[in-house]
Coordinates of C-alpha atoms and ligand atoms in Angstrom, one line a residue:
M1 CA -46.7 -4.6 18.3
T2 CA -43.5 -2.5 18.6
E3 CA -42.4 -0.7 21.7
N4 CA -40.2 1.5 19.7
R5 CA -43.0 4.1 19.2
N6 CA -42.4 5.1 22.8
E7 CA -38.6 5.3 22.5
T8 CA -38.3 9.0 22.1
A9 CA -34.9 10.5 22.2
A10 CA -32.9 12.3 19.6
R11 CA -30.2 9.6 19.6
W12 CA -29.7 6.1 20.9
I13 CA -26.3 4.8 21.6
A14 CA -25.2 1.4 22.9
H15 CA -22.0 0.9 24.9
F16 CA -20.7 -2.7 25.2
D17 CA -18.0 -3.8 27.6
M18 CA -16.8 -7.3 27.9
D19 CA -16.9 -8.7 31.5
S20 CA -13.4 -9.2 33.0
F21 CA -12.2 -9.8 29.5
F22 CA -8.7 -11.2 29.8
A23 CA -9.6 -13.4 32.7
A24 CA -12.8 -14.5 30.9
V25 CA -10.8 -15.6 27.8
E26 CA -8.4 -17.6 30.0
Q27 CA -11.4 -19.3 31.7
R28 CA -13.0 -20.0 28.4
D29 CA -9.8 -21.6 27.1
N30 CA -8.8 -23.6 30.2
E31 CA -11.5 -25.7 31.8
D32 CA -9.5 -25.9 35.0
Y33 CA -9.7 -22.1 35.5
R34 CA -13.5 -21.9 35.5
G35 CA -15.1 -21.0 38.7
R36 CA -11.7 -20.2 40.3
P37 CA -10.0 -16.8 41.0
V38 CA -8.0 -15.9 37.9
I39 CA -5.7 -12.9 37.9
V40 CA -4.1 -11.7 34.7
G41 CA -1.4 -9.1 34.6
G42 CA 2.3 -8.4 35.0
L43 CA 3.8 -11.1 37.1
S44 CA 7.0 -9.4 37.9
A45 CA 7.7 -7.9 41.3
R46 CA 6.4 -4.5 40.1
G47 CA 3.7 -5.8 37.9
V48 CA 0.0 -4.7 38.2
V49 CA -3.3 -6.6 37.7
S50 CA -4.8 -6.1 34.3
T51 CA -8.0 -8.1 34.9
A52 CA -9.3 -10.1 37.8
S53 CA -12.1 -12.7 37.4
Y54 CA -15.2 -12.1 39.4
E55 CA -14.1 -15.0 41.7
A56 CA -10.9 -13.1 42.4
R57 CA -12.8 -9.8 43.0
R58 CA -14.4 -11.4 46.0
Y59 CA -11.0 -11.5 47.6
G60 CA -10.7 -7.7 47.0
V61 CA -8.5 -8.0 43.9
H62 CA -9.1 -5.5 41.2
S63 CA -7.4 -4.1 38.1
A64 CA -4.5 -1.7 38.5
M65 CA -3.7 -3.1 41.9
P66 CA 0.0 -4.1 42.5
M67 CA 0.4 -7.8 41.8
T68 CA 2.1 -8.2 45.2
T69 CA -1.1 -7.0 46.9
A70 CA -3.2 -9.3 44.8
R71 CA -1.0 -12.3 45.7
R72 CA -1.3 -11.4 49.4
R73 CA -5.1 -11.0 49.2
C74 CA -5.7 -14.1 47.1
P75 CA -2.9 -16.6 47.8
G76 CA -4.9 -19.5 46.2
G77 CA -5.4 -17.5 42.9
I78 CA -4.3 -18.5 39.5
F79 CA -1.9 -15.9 38.3
L80 CA -1.4 -15.6 34.5
P81 CA 0.7 -13.5 32.2
R82 CA -1.2 -11.6 29.5
D83 CA -1.6 -13.3 26.2
F84 CA -2.5 -10.5 23.8
A85 CA -2.6 -12.7 20.7
R86 CA -5.6 -14.5 22.0
Y87 CA -7.3 -11.4 23.5
S88 CA -6.9 -9.6 20.2
A89 CA -8.3 -12.5 18.2
A90 CA -11.4 -12.5 20.5
S91 CA -11.6 -8.7 20.2
R92 CA -11.5 -8.8 16.4
Q93 CA -14.3 -11.4 16.4
I94 CA -16.4 -9.3 18.7
F95 CA -16.0 -6.0 16.7
A96 CA -16.8 -7.9 13.5
L97 CA -20.0 -9.2 15.1
M98 CA -21.0 -5.6 16.1
E99 CA -21.1 -4.7 12.4
Q100 CA -24.4 -6.6 12.3
F101 CA -25.9 -4.2 14.8
S102 CA -24.8 -0.8 13.6
P103 CA -22.9 0.6 10.7
R104 CA -21.3 3.2 13.0
I105 CA -19.0 1.7 15.6
E106 CA -16.4 3.5 17.8
P107 CA -14.0 1.2 19.6
L108 CA -12.9 2.6 23.0
S109 CA -10.4 -0.2 23.9
I110 CA -9.7 -3.8 23.1
D111 CA -13.0 -4.9 24.8
E112 CA -15.4 -2.0 24.7
G113 CA -17.0 0.3 22.2
F114 CA -20.0 2.4 21.2
L115 CA -22.6 1.6 18.6
D116 CA -24.8 4.4 17.2
L117 CA -28.3 3.0 17.0
T118 CA -29.9 6.4 16.1
G119 CA -32.5 6.0 13.4
M120 CA -32.5 2.2 13.7
E121 CA -35.3 2.0 16.2
G122 CA -37.6 0.7 13.4
L123 CA -35.4 -2.3 13.0
M124 CA -36.0 -3.3 16.6
T125 CA -38.8 -4.8 18.5
S126 CA -37.5 -2.8 21.4
L127 CA -34.2 -1.4 22.7
A128 CA -34.1 -4.1 25.3
D129 CA -34.6 -6.8 22.7
Y130 CA -31.9 -5.3 20.5
G131 CA -29.5 -5.2 23.5
Q132 CA -30.2 -8.8 24.3
R133 CA -29.6 -9.8 20.7
I134 CA -26.1 -8.1 20.9
K135 CA -25.4 -10.0 24.1
D136 CA -26.6 -13.3 22.6
A137 CA -24.6 -12.9 19.4
V138 CA -21.4 -12.3 21.4
H139 CA -22.0 -15.2 23.7
D140 CA -23.0 -17.6 20.9
A141 CA -19.9 -16.7 18.8
T142 CA -17.2 -16.4 21.5
G143 CA -18.5 -18.0 24.6
L144 CA -17.8 -14.7 26.4
V145 CA -20.1 -12.5 28.4
V146 CA -20.7 -8.8 27.6
S147 CA -22.5 -6.1 29.4
V148 CA -24.5 -3.6 27.3
G149 CA -25.9 -0.2 28.2
I150 CA -28.2 1.8 25.9
A151 CA -28.9 5.5 26.4
P152 CA -29.4 8.8 24.5
N153 CA -25.7 9.6 24.7
K154 CA -22.2 8.2 25.1
F155 CA -21.8 9.2 28.8
L156 CA -25.1 7.6 29.8
A157 CA -24.5 4.6 27.7
K158 CA -21.1 3.9 29.2
L159 CA -22.5 4.5 32.7
A160 CA -25.4 2.1 31.9
S161 CA -23.3 -0.8 30.7
D162 CA -21.6 -0.7 34.1
L163 CA -24.7 -0.5 36.3
E164 CA -25.6 -4.2 36.2
K165 CA -22.2 -5.8 35.5
P166 CA -21.5 -8.7 35.0
D167 CA -23.9 -9.9 32.3
G168 CA -25.7 -6.6 32.5
L169 CA -28.3 -5.1 30.1
T170 CA -29.4 -1.6 31.1
I171 CA -31.5 0.9 29.2
L172 CA -31.3 4.4 30.5
R173 CA -34.0 6.7 29.3
P174 CA -34.1 10.5 29.7
G175 CA -36.7 10.2 32.5
D176 CA -34.4 7.8 34.5
I177 CA -31.6 10.3 35.1
S178 CA -32.7 11.8 38.4
R179 CA -33.6 8.4 39.9
V180 CA -30.7 6.3 38.6
V181 CA -27.8 8.7 37.8
W182 CA -28.0 11.5 40.4
P183 CA -27.5 9.3 43.5
L184 CA -24.2 7.9 42.1
P185 CA -20.8 9.3 43.4
V186 CA -19.0 12.0 41.4
S187 CA -16.3 9.5 40.6
R188 CA -18.8 7.9 38.2
L189 CA -18.8 10.9 35.9
W190 CA -16.8 10.0 32.8
G191 CA -13.4 11.7 33.0
V192 CA -13.4 12.4 36.7
G193 CA -10.3 10.9 38.2
Q194 CA -9.1 11.0 41.8
K195 CA -7.9 14.6 41.6
T196 CA -11.0 16.1 40.2
A197 CA -13.1 14.0 42.6
E198 CA -11.2 15.4 45.5
R199 CA -11.8 19.0 44.3
L200 CA -15.5 18.2 43.9
L201 CA -15.7 16.8 47.4
A202 CA -14.0 19.9 48.7
L203 CA -17.0 21.8 47.3
R204 CA -19.2 19.3 49.2
L205 CA -20.3 17.8 45.9
H206 CA -20.6 14.1 46.7
T207 CA -23.1 12.8 44.1
I208 CA -23.7 13.4 40.4
G209 CA -26.9 15.0 41.5
D210 CA -25.0 17.5 43.6
V211 CA -22.9 18.5 40.6
A212 CA -26.0 18.7 38.4
A213 CA -27.5 21.2 40.9
A214 CA -24.3 23.0 41.6
D215 CA -23.8 26.7 40.8
L216 CA -21.8 26.8 37.5
K217 CA -19.8 29.9 38.6
T218 CA -18.7 28.2 41.8
L219 CA -17.7 25.1 39.8
A220 CA -15.8 27.1 37.3
A221 CA -13.9 29.0 40.0
R222 CA -12.6 25.6 41.2
L223 CA -12.2 23.6 38.0
G224 CA -11.9 26.1 35.3
P225 CA -14.7 27.0 32.9
R226 CA -14.2 24.2 30.4
L227 CA -14.2 21.2 32.8
A228 CA -16.9 22.8 35.0
N229 CA -19.2 23.2 32.0
H230 CA -18.4 19.7 30.8
L231 CA -19.1 18.0 34.1
H232 CA -22.2 20.1 34.7
E233 CA -23.6 19.0 31.4
L234 CA -22.7 15.3 31.9
A235 CA -24.3 15.5 35.4
N236 CA -27.5 16.8 33.8
G237 CA -27.5 14.0 31.3
I238 CA -26.2 16.1 28.4
D239 CA -23.5 14.8 26.1
D240 CA -23.5 15.8 22.4
R241 CA -20.3 14.0 21.5
P242 CA -20.9 11.9 18.4
V243 CA -20.0 8.2 17.9
E244 CA -16.8 8.5 15.9
T245 CA -16.4 5.7 13.5
V246 CA -12.7 4.8 13.4
Y247 CA -13.1 2.1 10.9
E248 CA -16.1 1.7 8.6
A249 CA -18.0 -1.5 8.4
K250 CA -16.8 -3.5 5.4
S251 CA -20.3 -4.7 4.6
I252 CA -23.8 -4.0 5.6
G253 CA -26.0 -7.0 5.6
R254 CA -28.8 -9.0 7.1
E255 CA -29.6 -12.7 7.3
I256 CA -32.3 -14.9 8.6
T257 CA -32.1 -18.5 9.8
F258 CA -35.5 -20.0 9.3
E259 CA -37.3 -21.9 12.0
R260 CA -38.3 -24.4 9.4
D261 CA -36.3 -24.9 6.2
I262 CA -37.8 -23.2 3.2
R263 CA -38.7 -25.5 0.3
C264 CA -40.4 -23.2 -2.1
R265 CA -38.7 -20.7 -4.4
E266 CA -41.5 -18.2 -4.2
E267 CA -41.3 -18.2 -0.4
A268 CA -37.5 -17.8 -0.6
E269 CA -38.0 -14.8 -2.9
A270 CA -40.4 -13.2 -0.5
Q271 CA -37.8 -13.5 2.2
L272 CA -35.2 -11.9 -0.1
L273 CA -37.6 -9.0 -0.6
Y274 CA -37.8 -8.5 3.1
L275 CA -34.0 -8.8 3.5
A276 CA -33.4 -6.3 0.7
G277 CA -35.6 -3.8 2.5
Q278 CA -33.6 -4.1 5.6
V279 CA -30.3 -3.9 3.9
G280 CA -31.4 -0.9 1.8
W281 CA -32.5 0.9 4.9
R282 CA -29.3 0.2 6.7
L283 CA -27.3 1.5 3.8
R284 CA -29.4 4.7 3.7
R285 CA -29.1 5.1 7.5
A286 CA -25.3 4.8 7.2
G287 CA -25.4 7.4 4.4
T288 CA -23.7 5.1 2.0
R289 CA -24.3 2.9 -1.1
A290 CA -23.0 -0.5 -2.1
R291 CA -21.5 -1.4 -5.3
T292 CA -21.5 -5.2 -4.7
I293 CA -24.5 -7.2 -3.6
Q294 CA -23.9 -10.6 -2.1
L295 CA -26.4 -13.4 -1.6
K296 CA -25.8 -16.1 1.1
I297 CA -27.6 -19.4 1.0
R298 CA -27.3 -22.1 3.6
L299 CA -28.9 -25.4 2.8
Q300 CA -30.4 -28.0 5.2
D301 CA -27.1 -29.9 5.3
F302 CA -25.4 -26.7 6.5
S303 CA -23.5 -26.3 3.2
T304 CA -23.1 -22.6 2.6
Y305 CA -22.8 -20.7 -0.6
T306 CA -22.3 -17.1 -1.6
R307 CA -22.9 -15.5 -4.9
R308 CA -22.1 -11.9 -5.7
K309 CA -22.7 -9.3 -8.3
T310 CA -21.0 -6.0 -8.8
L311 CA -23.4 -3.4 -10.2
P312 CA -22.7 -0.8 -12.8
E313 CA -23.9 1.9 -10.3
D314 CA -23.8 1.7 -6.6
T315 CA -27.2 1.5 -4.8
C316 CA -29.0 1.9 -1.6
Y317 CA -32.5 1.2 -3.0
D318 CA -34.6 -1.8 -1.8
E319 CA -35.8 -2.8 -5.3
E320 CA -32.4 -2.8 -6.9
I321 CA -30.9 -4.8 -4.1
Y322 CA -33.9 -7.2 -4.3
E323 CA -33.6 -7.6 -8.1
T324 CA -29.9 -8.3 -7.9
A325 CA -30.3 -10.8 -5.0
R326 CA -33.2 -12.5 -6.9
E327 CA -31.2 -12.8 -10.0
L328 CA -28.4 -14.4 -8.1
F329 CA -30.9 -16.7 -6.4
R330 CA -32.5 -17.8 -9.6
A331 CA -29.1 -18.6 -11.1
F332 CA -28.3 -20.8 -8.1
P333 CA -28.7 -24.5 -8.9
L334 CA -30.9 -25.5 -6.0
P335 CA -31.3 -29.3 -6.0
P336 CA -35.0 -30.1 -6.1
G337 CA -36.6 -30.7 -2.7
T338 CA -33.6 -29.2 -0.8
G339 CA -34.5 -27.1 2.1
I340 CA -33.0 -23.7 2.6
R341 CA -31.9 -23.0 6.2
L342 CA -30.6 -19.5 5.9
L343 CA -30.8 -16.6 3.5
G344 CA -28.7 -13.4 3.7
I345 CA -28.1 -10.3 1.6
S346 CA -25.2 -7.9 2.1
G347 CA -23.9 -4.9 0.3
S348 CA -20.2 -3.9 0.2
G349 CA -17.9 -1.7 -1.8
F350 CA -19.0 1.6 -0.3
D351 CA -18.3 4.9 -1.9
G352 CA -18.7 6.7 1.3
P353 CA -21.2 9.2 2.5
G354 CA -22.7 11.5 0.0
A355 CA -21.0 9.8 -3.0
L356 CA -23.4 10.4 -5.8
S357 CA -23.1 9.1 -9.3
L358 CA -22.3 11.7 -12.0
F359 CA -24.4 10.0 -14.6
R360 CA -27.5 9.2 -12.6
D361 CA -30.1 11.5 -11.3
T362 CA -31.1 9.9 -8.0
R363 CA -32.8 12.9 -6.5
K364 CA -36.4 11.8 -7.0
K365 CA -35.6 8.3 -5.6
D366 CA -33.8 9.8 -2.7
R367 CA -36.8 11.9 -1.8
L368 CA -39.1 8.9 -2.0
Y369 CA -36.8 6.9 0.3
T370 CA -36.5 9.8 2.7
A371 CA -40.2 9.7 3.0
I372 CA -40.3 5.9 3.4
D373 CA -37.6 6.0 6.0
G374 CA -39.3 8.8 7.9
L375 CA -42.4 6.6 8.1
K376 CA -40.3 3.6 9.2
K377 CA -38.8 5.7 11.9
R378 CA -42.1 7.0 13.1
F379 CA -44.2 3.9 13.0
G380 CA -41.8 1.0 13.0
E381 CA -40.6 -0.9 10.1
D382 CA -43.7 -3.1 9.5
I383 CA -45.7 -0.1 8.1
V384 CA -43.7 -0.1 4.9
R385 CA -42.4 -3.6 4.8
H386 CA -42.3 -5.4 1.5
G387 CA -42.2 -9.1 1.5
A388 CA -42.6 -11.7 4.2
G389 CA -40.1 -12.5 6.8
P390 CA -40.4 -13.0 10.5
E391 CA -37.7 -11.5 12.7
P392 CA -35.0 -14.1 13.4
S393 CA -35.0 -15.1 17.0
Ligands
MG401 MG1 -14.3 -4.7 30.1

């Protein structure tokens, strides 16, 4: 059933990177630009290229190139100034979408970032399926294309997202490092610029594999002990840097669009039980609790309603989330015979990691859920799934 039983690594991290982001936004918003070489950047005499569309790259145009060179190489290109207002709007939309996929997000730039997927394997059919869902969500919502890499650490994830660009999806597993990573040039090591690359080449280290096999003392003599150690570790696929969440997800939630509208209250409540289990788990994985539970209902005519309740105590427990959602659902005046198209539950109002109520002894419950989550992680989520609920497609 689930492939995730075989996905053994201490951590799983996704890196997403939009494909030729600025140029892609311009092509999305202007039909005339599609399929043509679009070059975005500073248009003054000393300007440089920010982004070139893939059509422009065929002419040898790339980012950071002087604009004058770009104009010479691609005289028929469409040259545009940067419109940061539109790029930031798209960026905000993309980062908001990512909150569906991980409670821990580290933005790296306007169009790329890391998602920590560690411990979420049980929520997935497989890593590849999860990566595809991230790609589909971005494309459906923004019309833009993203490349995704998933690997046991940040360096490998960032490398992976670049391997099959554009529209890439690459999973790098620990066993792939020697075959996939080692043949790459040293310049692909994260943090190796032109200067360091030249020093490595002077040591006759051409590939990442050469650096991985290099004598650490020789490396240190040339690069200094810190950089030598760091690059030697990266080359060997070792990178312990955590995903550093700069901003916390405002809510943690889950929703399902049904293949066929639900017309029966009992079935709807079974779906809520399933959703509550997913939301509870996500909250616990994020080390947080929600004070407010929100129910979302979309009816067959696409009218959408939300109902929320703030609890006296914050929670991360499936049954409390379920009871609250069910109460909200039962109070919702559903016209008889109306089909329900979508149901969702989310929690918000976080107290942050480790915030425990003073008046409530949660230790027993926490132990129980630690055990449940351990099982979910080991055997996939279905083993302890309450309620019905197919995975949404
Ligand atoms: Mg990019």
